[in-house]
JSON list of C-alpha atoms and ligand atoms in Angstrom, two decimals:
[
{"chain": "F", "resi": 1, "resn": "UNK", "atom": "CA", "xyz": [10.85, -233.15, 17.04]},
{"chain": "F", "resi": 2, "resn": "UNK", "atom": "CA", "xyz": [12.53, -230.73, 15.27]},
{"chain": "F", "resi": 3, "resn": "UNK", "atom": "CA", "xyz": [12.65, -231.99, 12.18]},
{"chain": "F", "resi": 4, "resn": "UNK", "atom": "CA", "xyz": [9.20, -232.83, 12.24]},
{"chain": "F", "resi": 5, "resn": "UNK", "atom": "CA", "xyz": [8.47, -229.19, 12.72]},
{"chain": "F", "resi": 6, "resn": "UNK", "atom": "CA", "xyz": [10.44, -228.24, 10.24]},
{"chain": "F", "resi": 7, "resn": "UNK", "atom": "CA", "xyz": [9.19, -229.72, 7.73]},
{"chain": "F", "resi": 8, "resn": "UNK", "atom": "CA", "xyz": [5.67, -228.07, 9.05]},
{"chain": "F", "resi": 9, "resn": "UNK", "atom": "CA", "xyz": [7.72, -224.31, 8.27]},
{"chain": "F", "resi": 10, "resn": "UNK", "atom": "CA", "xyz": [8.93, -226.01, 4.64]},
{"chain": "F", "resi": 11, "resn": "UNK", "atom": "CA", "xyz": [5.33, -226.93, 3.56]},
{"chain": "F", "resi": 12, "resn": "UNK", "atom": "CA", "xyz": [3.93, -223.91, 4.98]},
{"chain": "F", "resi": 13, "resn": "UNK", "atom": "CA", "xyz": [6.70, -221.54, 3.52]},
{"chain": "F", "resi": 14, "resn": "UNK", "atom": "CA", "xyz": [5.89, -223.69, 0.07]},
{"chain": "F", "resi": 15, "resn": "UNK", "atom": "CA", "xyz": [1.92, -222.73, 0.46]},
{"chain": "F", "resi": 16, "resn": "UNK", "atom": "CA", "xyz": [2.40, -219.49, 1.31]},
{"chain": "F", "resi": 17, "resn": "UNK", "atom": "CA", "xyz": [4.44, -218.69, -1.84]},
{"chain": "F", "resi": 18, "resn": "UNK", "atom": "CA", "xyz": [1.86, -220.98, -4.27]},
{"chain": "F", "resi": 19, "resn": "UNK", "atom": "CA", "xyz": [-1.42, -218.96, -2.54]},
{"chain": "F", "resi": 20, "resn": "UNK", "atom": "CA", "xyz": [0.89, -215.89, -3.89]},
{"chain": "F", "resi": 21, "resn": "UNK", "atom": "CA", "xyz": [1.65, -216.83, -7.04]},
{"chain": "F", "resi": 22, "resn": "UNK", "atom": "CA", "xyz": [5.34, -216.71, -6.13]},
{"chain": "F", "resi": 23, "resn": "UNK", "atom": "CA", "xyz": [8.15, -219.57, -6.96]},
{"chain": "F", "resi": 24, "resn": "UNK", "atom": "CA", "xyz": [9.16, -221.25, -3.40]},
{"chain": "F", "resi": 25, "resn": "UNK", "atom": "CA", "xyz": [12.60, -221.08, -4.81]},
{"chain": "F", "resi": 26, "resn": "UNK", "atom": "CA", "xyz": [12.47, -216.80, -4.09]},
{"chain": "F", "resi": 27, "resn": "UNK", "atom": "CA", "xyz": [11.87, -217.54, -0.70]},
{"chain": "F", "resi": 28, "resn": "UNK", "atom": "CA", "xyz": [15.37, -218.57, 1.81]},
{"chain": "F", "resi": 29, "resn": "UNK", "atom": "CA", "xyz": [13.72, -219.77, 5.41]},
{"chain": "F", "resi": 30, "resn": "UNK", "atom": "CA", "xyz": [16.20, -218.79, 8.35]},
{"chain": "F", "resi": 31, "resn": "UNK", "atom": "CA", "xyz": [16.16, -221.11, 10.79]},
{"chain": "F", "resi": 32, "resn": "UNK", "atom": "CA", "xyz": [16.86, -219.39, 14.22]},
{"chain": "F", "resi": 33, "resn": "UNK", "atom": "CA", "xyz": [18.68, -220.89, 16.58]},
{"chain": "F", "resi": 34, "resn": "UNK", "atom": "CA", "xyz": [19.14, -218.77, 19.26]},
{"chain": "F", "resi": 35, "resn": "UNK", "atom": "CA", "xyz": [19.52, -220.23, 22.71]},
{"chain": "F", "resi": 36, "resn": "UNK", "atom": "CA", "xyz": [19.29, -223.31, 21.25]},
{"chain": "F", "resi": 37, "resn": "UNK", "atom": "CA", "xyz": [22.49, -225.83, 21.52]},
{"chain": "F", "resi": 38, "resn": "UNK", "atom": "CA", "xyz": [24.21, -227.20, 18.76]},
{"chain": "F", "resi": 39, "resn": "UNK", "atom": "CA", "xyz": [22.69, -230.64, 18.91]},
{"chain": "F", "resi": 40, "resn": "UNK", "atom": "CA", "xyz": [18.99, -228.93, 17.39]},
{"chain": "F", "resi": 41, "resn": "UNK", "atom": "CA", "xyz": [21.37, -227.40, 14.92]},
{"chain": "F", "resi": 42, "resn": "UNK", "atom": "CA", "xyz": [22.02, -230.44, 13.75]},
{"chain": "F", "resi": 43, "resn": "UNK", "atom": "CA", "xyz": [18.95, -231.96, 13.06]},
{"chain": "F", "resi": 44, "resn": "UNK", "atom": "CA", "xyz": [18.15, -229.54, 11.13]},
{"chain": "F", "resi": 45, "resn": "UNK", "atom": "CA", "xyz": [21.23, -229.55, 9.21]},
{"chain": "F", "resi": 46, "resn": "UNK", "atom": "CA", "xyz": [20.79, -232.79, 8.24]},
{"chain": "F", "resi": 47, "resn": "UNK", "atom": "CA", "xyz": [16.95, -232.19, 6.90]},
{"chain": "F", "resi": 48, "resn": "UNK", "atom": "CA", "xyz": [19.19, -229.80, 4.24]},
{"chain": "F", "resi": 49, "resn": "UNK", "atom": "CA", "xyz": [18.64, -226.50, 6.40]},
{"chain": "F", "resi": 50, "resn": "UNK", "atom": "CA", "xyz": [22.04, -224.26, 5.53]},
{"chain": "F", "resi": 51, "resn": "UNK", "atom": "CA", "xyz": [20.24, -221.36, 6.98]},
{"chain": "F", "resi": 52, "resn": "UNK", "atom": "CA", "xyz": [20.39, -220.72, 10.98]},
{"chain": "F", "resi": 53, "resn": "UNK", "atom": "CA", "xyz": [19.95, -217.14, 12.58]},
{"chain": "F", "resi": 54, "resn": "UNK", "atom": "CA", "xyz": [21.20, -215.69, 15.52]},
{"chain": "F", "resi": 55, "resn": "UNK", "atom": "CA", "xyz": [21.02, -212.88, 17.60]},
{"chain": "F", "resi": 56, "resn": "UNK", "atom": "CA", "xyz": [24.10, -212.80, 19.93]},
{"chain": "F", "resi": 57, "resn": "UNK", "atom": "CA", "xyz": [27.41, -212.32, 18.30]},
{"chain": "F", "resi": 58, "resn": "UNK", "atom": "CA", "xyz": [28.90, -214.75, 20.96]},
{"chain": "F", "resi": 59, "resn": "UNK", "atom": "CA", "xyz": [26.73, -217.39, 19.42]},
{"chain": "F", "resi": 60, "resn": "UNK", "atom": "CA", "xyz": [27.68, -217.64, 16.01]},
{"chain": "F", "resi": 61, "resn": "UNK", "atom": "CA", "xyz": [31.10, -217.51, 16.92]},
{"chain": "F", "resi": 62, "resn": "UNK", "atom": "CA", "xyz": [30.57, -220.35, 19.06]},
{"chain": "F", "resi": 63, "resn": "UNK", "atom": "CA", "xyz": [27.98, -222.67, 16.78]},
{"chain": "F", "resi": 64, "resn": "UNK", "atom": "CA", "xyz": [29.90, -221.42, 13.90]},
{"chain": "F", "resi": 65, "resn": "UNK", "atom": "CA", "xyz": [33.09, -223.53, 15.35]},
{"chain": "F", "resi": 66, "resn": "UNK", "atom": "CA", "xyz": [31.21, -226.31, 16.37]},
{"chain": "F", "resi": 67, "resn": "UNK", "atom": "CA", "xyz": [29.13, -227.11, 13.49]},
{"chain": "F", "resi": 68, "resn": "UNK", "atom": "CA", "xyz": [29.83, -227.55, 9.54]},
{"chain": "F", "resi": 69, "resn": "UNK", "atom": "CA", "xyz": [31.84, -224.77, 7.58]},
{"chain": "F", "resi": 70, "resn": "UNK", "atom": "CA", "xyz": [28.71, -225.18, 4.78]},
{"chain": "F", "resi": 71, "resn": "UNK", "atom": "CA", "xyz": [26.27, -223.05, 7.02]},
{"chain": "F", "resi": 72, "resn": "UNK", "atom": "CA", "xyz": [25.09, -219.85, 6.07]},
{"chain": "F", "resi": 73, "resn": "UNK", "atom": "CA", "xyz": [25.05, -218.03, 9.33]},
{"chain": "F", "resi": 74, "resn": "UNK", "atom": "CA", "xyz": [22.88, -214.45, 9.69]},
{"chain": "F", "resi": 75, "resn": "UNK", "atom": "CA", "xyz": [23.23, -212.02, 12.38]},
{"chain": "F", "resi": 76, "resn": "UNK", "atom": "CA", "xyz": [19.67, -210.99, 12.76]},
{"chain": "F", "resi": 77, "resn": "UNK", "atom": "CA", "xyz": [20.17, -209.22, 16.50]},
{"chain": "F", "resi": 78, "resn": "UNK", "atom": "CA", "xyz": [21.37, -205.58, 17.26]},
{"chain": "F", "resi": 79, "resn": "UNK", "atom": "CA", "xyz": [24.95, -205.54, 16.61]},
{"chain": "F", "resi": 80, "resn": "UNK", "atom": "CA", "xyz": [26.81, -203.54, 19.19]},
{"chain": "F", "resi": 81, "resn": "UNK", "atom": "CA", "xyz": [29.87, -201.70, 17.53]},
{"chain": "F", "resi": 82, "resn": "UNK", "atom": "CA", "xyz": [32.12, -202.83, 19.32]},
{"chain": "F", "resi": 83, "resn": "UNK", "atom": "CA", "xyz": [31.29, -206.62, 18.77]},
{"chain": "F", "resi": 84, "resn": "UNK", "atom": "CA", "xyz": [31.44, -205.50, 14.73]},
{"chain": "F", "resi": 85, "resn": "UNK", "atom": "CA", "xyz": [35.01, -207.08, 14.44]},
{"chain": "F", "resi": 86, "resn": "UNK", "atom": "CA", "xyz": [34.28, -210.85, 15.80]},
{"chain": "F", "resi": 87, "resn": "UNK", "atom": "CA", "xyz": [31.53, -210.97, 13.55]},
{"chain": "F", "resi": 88, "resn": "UNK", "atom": "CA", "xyz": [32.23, -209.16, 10.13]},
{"chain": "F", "resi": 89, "resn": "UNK", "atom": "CA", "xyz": [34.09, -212.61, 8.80]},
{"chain": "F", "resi": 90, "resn": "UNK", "atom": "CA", "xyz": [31.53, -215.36, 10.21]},
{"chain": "F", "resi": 91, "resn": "UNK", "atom": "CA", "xyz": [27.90, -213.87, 9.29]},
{"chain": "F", "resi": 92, "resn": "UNK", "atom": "CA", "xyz": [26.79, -214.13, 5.48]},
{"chain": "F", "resi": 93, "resn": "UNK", "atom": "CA", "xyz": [24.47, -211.23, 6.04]},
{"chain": "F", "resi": 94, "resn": "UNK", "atom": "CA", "xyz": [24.11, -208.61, 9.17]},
{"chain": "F", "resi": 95, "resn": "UNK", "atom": "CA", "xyz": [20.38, -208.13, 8.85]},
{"chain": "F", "resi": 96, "resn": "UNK", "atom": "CA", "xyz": [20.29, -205.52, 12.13]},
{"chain": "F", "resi": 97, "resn": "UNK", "atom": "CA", "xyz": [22.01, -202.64, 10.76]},
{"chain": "F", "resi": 98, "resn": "UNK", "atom": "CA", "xyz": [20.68, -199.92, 12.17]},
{"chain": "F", "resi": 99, "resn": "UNK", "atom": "CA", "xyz": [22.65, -196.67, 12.42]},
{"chain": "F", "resi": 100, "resn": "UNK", "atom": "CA", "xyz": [25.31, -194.78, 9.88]},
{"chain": "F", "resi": 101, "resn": "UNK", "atom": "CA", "xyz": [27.73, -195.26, 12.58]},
{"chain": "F", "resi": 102, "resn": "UNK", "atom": "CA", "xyz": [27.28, -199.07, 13.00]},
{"chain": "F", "resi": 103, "resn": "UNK", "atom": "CA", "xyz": [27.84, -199.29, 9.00]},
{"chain": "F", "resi": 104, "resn": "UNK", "atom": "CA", "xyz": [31.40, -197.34, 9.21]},
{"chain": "F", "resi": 105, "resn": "UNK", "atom": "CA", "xyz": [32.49, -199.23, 11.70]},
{"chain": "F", "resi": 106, "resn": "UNK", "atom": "CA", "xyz": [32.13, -202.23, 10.13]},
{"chain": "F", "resi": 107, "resn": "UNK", "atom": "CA", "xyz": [33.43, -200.11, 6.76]},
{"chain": "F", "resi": 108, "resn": "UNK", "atom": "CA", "xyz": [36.71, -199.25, 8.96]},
{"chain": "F", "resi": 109, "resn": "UNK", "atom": "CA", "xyz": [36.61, -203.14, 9.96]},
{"chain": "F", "resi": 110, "resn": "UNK", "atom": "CA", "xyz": [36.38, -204.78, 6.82]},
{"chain": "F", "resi": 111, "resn": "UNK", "atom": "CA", "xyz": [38.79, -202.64, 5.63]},
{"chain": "F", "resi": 112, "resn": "UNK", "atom": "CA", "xyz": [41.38, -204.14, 8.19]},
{"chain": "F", "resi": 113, "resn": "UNK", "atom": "CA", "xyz": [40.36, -207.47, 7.16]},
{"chain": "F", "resi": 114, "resn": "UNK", "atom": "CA", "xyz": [39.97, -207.12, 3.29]},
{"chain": "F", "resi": 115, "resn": "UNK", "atom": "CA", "xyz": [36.43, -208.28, 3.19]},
{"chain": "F", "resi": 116, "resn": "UNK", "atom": "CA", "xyz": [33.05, -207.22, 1.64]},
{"chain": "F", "resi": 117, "resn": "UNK", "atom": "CA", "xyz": [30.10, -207.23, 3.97]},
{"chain": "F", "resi": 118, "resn": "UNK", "atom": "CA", "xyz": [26.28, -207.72, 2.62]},
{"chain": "F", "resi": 119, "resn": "UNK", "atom": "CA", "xyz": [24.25, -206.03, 5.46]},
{"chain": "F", "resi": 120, "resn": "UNK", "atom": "CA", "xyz": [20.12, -205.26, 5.57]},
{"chain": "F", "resi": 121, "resn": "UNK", "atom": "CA", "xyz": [19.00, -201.75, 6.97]},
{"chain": "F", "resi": 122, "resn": "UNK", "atom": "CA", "xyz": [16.35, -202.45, 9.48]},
{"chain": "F", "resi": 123, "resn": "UNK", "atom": "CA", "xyz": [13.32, -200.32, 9.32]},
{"chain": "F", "resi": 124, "resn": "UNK", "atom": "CA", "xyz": [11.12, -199.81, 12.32]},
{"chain": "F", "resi": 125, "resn": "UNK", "atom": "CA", "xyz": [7.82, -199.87, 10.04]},
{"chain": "F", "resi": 126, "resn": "UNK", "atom": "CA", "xyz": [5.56, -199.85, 13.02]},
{"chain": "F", "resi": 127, "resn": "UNK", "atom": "CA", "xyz": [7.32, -197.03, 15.20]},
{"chain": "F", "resi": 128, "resn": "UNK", "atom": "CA", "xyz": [7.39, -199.00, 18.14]},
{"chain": "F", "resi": 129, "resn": "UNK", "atom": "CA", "xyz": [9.74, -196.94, 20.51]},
{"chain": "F", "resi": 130, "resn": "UNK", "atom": "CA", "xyz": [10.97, -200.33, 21.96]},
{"chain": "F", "resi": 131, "resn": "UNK", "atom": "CA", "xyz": [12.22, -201.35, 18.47]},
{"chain": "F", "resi": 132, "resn": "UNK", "atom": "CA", "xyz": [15.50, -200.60, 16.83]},
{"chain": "F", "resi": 133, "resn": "UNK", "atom": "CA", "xyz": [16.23, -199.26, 13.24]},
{"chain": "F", "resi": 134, "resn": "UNK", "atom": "CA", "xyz": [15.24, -196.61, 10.70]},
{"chain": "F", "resi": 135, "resn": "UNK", "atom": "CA", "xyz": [12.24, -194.87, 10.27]},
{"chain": "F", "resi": 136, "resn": "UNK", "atom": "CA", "xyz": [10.46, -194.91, 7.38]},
{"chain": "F", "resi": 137, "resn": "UNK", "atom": "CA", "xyz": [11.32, -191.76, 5.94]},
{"chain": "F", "resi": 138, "resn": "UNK", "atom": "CA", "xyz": [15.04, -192.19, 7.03]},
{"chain": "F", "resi": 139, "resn": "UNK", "atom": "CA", "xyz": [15.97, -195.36, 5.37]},
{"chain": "F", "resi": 140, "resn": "UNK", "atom": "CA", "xyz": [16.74, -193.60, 1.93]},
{"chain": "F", "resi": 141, "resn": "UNK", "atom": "CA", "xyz": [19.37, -191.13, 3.40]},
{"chain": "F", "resi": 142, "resn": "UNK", "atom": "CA", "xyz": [21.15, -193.64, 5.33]},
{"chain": "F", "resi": 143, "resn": "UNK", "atom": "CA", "xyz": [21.16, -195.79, 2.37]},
{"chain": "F", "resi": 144, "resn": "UNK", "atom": "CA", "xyz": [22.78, -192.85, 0.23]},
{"chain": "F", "resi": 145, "resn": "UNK", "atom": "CA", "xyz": [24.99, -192.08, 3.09]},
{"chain": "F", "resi": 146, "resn": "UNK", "atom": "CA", "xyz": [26.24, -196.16, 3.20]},
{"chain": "F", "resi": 147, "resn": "UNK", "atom": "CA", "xyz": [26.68, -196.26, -0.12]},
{"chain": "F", "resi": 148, "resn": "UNK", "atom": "CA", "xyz": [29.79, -194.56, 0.02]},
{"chain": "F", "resi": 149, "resn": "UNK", "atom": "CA", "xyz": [31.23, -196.84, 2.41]},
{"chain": "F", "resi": 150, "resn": "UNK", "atom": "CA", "xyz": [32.70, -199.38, -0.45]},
{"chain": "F", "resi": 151, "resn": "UNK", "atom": "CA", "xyz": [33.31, -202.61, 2.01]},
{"chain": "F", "resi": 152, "resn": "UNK", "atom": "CA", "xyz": [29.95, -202.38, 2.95]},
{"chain": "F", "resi": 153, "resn": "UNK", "atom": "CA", "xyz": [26.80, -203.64, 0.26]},
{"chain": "F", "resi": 154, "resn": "UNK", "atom": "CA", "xyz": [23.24, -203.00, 1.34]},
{"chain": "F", "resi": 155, "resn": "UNK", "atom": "CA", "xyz": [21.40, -205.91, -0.37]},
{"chain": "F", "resi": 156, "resn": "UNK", "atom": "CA", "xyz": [17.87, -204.99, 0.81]},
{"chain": "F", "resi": 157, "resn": "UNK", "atom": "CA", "xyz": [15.33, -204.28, 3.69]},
{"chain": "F", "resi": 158, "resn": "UNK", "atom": "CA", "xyz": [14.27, -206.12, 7.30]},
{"chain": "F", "resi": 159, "resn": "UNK", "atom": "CA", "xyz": [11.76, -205.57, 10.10]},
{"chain": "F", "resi": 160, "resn": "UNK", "atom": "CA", "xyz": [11.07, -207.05, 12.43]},
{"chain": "F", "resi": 161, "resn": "UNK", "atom": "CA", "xyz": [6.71, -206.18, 12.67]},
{"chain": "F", "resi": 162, "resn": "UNK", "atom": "CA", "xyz": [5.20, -206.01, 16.18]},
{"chain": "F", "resi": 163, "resn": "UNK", "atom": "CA", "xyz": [4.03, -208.81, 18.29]},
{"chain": "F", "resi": 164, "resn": "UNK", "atom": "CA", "xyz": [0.42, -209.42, 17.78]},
{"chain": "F", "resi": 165, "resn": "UNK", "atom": "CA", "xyz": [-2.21, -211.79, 18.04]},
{"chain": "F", "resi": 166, "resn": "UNK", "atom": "CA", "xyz": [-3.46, -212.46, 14.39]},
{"chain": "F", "resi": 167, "resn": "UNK", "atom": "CA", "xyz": [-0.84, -212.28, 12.07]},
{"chain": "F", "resi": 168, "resn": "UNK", "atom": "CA", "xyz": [-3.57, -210.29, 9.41]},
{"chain": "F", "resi": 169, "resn": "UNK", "atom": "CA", "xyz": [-3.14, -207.11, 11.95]},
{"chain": "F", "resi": 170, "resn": "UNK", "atom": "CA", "xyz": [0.66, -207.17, 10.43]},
{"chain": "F", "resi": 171, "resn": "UNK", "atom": "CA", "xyz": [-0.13, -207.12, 7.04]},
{"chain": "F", "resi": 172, "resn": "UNK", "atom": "CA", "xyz": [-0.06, -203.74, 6.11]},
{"chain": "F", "resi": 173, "resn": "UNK", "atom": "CA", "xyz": [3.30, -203.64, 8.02]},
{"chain": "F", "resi": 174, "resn": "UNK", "atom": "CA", "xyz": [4.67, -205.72, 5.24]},
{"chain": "F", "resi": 175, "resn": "UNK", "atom": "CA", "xyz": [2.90, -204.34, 2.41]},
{"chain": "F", "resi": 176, "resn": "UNK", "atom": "CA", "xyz": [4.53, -200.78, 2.94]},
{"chain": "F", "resi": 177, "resn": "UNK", "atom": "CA", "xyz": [7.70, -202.41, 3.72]},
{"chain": "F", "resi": 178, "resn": "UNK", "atom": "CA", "xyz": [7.86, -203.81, 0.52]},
{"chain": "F", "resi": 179, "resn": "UNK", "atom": "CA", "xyz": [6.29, -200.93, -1.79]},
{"chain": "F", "resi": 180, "resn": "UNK", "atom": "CA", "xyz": [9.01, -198.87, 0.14]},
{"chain": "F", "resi": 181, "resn": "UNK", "atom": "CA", "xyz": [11.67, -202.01, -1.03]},
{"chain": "F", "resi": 182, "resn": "UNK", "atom": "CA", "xyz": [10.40, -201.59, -4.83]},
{"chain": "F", "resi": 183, "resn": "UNK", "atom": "CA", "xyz": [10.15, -197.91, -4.61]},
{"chain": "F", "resi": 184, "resn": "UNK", "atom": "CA", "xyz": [14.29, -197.68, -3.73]},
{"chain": "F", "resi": 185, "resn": "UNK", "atom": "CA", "xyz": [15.10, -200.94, -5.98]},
{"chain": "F", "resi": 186, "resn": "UNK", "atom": "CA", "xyz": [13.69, -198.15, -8.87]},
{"chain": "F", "resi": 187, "resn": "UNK", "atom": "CA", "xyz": [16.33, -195.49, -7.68]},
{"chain": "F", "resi": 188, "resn": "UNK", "atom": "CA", "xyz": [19.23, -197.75, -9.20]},
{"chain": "F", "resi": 189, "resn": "UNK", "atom": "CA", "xyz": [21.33, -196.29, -6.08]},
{"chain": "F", "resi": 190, "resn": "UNK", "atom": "CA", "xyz": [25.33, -197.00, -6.88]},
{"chain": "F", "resi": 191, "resn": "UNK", "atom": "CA", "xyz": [26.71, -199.56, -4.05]},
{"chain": "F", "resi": 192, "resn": "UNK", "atom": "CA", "xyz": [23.27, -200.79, -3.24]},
{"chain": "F", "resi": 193, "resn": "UNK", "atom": "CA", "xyz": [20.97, -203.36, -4.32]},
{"chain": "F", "resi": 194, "resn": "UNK", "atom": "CA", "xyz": [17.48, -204.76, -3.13]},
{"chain": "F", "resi": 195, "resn": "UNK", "atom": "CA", "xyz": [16.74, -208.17, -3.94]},
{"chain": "F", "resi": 196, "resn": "UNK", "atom": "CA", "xyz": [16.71, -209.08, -0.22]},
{"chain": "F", "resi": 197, "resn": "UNK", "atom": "CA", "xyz": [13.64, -207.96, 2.14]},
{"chain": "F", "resi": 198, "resn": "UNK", "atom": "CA", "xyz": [13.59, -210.06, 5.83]},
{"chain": "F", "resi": 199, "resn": "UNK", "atom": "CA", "xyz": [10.57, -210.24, 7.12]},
{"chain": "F", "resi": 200, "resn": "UNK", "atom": "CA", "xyz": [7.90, -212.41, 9.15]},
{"chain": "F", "resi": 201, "resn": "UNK", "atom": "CA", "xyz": [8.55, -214.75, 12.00]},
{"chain": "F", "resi": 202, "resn": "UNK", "atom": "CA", "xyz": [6.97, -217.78, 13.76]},
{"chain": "F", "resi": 203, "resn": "UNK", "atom": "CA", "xyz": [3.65, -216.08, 14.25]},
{"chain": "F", "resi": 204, "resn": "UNK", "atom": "CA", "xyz": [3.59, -214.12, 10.71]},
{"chain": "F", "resi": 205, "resn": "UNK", "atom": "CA", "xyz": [5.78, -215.57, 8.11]},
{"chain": "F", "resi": 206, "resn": "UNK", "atom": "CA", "xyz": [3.00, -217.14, 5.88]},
{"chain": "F", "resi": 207, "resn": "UNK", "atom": "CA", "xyz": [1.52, -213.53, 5.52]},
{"chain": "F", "resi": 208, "resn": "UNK", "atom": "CA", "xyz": [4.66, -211.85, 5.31]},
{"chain": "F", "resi": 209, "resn": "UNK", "atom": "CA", "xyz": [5.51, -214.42, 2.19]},
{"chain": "F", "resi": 210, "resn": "UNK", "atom": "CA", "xyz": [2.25, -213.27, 0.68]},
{"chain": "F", "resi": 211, "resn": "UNK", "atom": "CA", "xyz": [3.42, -209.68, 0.95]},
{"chain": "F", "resi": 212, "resn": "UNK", "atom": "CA", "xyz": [6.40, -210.27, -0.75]},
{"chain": "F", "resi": 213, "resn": "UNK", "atom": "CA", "xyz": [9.19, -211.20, 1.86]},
{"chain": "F", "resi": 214, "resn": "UNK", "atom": "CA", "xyz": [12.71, -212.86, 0.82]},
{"chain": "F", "resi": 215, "resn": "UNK", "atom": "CA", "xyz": [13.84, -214.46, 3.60]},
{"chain": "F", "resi": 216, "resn": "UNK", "atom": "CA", "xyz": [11.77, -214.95, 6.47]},
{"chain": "F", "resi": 217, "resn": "UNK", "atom": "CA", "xyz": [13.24, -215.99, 9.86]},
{"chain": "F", "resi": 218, "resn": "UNK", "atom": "CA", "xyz": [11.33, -218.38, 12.04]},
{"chain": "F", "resi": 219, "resn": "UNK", "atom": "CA", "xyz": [12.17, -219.58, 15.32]},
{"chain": "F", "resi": 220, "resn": "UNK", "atom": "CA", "xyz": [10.17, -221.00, 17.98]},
{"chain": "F", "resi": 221, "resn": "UNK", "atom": "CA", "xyz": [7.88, -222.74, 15.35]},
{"chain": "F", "resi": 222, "resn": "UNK", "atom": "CA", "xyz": [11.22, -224.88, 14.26]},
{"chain": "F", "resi": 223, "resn": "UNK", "atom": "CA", "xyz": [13.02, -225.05, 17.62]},
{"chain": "F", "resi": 224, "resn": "UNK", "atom": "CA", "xyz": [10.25, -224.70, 20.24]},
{"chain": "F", "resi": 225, "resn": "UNK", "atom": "CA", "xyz": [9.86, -221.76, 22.65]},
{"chain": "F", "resi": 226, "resn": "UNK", "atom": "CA", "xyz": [12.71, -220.26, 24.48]},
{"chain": "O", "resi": 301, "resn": "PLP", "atom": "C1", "xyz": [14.19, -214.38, 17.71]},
{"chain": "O", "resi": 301, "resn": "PLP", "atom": "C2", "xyz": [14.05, -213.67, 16.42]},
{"chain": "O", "resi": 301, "resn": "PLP", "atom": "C3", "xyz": [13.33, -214.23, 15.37]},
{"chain": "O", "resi": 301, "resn": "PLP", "atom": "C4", "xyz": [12.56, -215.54, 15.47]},
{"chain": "O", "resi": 301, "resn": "PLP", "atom": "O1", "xyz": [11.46, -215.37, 16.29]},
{"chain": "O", "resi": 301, "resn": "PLP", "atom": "P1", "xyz": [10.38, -216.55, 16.49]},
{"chain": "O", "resi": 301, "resn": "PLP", "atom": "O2", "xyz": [9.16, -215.83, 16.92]},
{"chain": "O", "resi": 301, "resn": "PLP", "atom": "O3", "xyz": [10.93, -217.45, 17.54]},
{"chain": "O", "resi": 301, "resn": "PLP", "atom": "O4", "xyz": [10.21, -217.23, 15.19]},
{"chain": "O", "resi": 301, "resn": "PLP", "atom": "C5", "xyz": [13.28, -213.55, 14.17]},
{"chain": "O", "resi": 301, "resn": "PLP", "atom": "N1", "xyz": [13.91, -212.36, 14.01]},
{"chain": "O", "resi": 301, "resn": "PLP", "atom": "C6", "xyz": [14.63, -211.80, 14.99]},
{"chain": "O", "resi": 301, "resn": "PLP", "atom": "C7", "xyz": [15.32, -210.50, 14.74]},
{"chain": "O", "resi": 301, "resn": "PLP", "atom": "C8", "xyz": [14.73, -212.44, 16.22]},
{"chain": "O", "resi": 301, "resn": "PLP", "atom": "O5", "xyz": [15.44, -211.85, 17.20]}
]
């Protein structure tokens, strides 16, 4: 079942970036596994998928052990700082970061364990006061402020847009994500690049591919509900 669904995402993910005018190759799909056991992991492993999200730092540590040291595995979930440590040297890319604080302490971390760490800020586009990350009109001093930190490398943007019915009503959520993306790619910022922006999930990832997304995450439409 799963990889029959899959390869639904793969064709629709392929379509999405051909109505756009984009290359398919520009676009990463993130499988997320959350919840899920390791045995779904693996069919989709073997379809080629090197992707898989999660959202629980106790989960990638544990999938990361039990499946193949190939996989590409992205913290996508609010990352507590005091869980910064286990996770620093298994993720490829913390796409939750969401505070100044929660980037030095995984500056003062990675500096214990002599690593570089790609994060994403997240950017509460919608101001939805259940939602975590920057506003708007915060992102580009926290992204000065990181930039300092030198273990830690802000490779681009991610939202996650609200829950809605027709994925059309989030399309203006991703549009001013990504002028705001292009607008601080032009600042050239020291320590910081954006060639990353996360966006779009099971119910919106075809538009959010339209409006420009890198890597879009997709869950239940792989894996099945939760
Ligand atoms: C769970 C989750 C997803 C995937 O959601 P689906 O609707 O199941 O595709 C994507 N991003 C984040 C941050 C998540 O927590």
């Amino acid at each position: 079942m799963v990889k029959e669904q899959l390869r639904e995402v793969q064709s629709r993910v392929k379509e999405a970036c051909l109505r756009a005018g984009r290359d398919p190759k520009e676009v990463t799909l993130i499988a997320v596994s959350k919840t899920k056991p390791v045995a779904m992991i693996q069919e989709a492993y073997e379809e080629g998928v090197r992707d898989f999200g999660e959202n629980k730092v106790q989960e990638i540590v544990e999938k990361k052990a039990a499946m193949e040291d190939d996989i590409r595995w992205h913290m996508i979930g609010h990352l507590q700082r005091n869980k910064v440590k286990q996770v620093i040297d298994k993720a490829v890319l913390i796409h939750s970061v969401d505070s100044i604080r929660l980037a030095e302490q995984i500056q003062e971390e990675a500096e214990k364990k002599d690593l570089d760490v790609d994060i994403l800020l997240e950017v509460n586009v919608a101001r939805e006061e259940s939602k975590y990350g920057f506003m708007l009109e915060e992102v580009l001093d926290a992204a000065l402020a990181i930039s300092k930190l030198s273990r830690v490398h802000i490779r681009g943007l991610m939202t996650i847009a609200p829950f809605v019915e027709n994925s059309e009503e989030n399309r203006k959520v991703f549009k001013k994500l990504f002028e705001f993306y292009v607008d601080m790619k032009s600042k050239n910022i020291d320590n910081v690049s954006m060639d990353v922006l996360s966006m779009g999930m099971s119910g919106d990832y075809e538009v959010a591919i339209e409006e420009g997304a890198t890597m879009v995450r997709v869950g239940t439409s792989i894996f099945g509900s939760r």
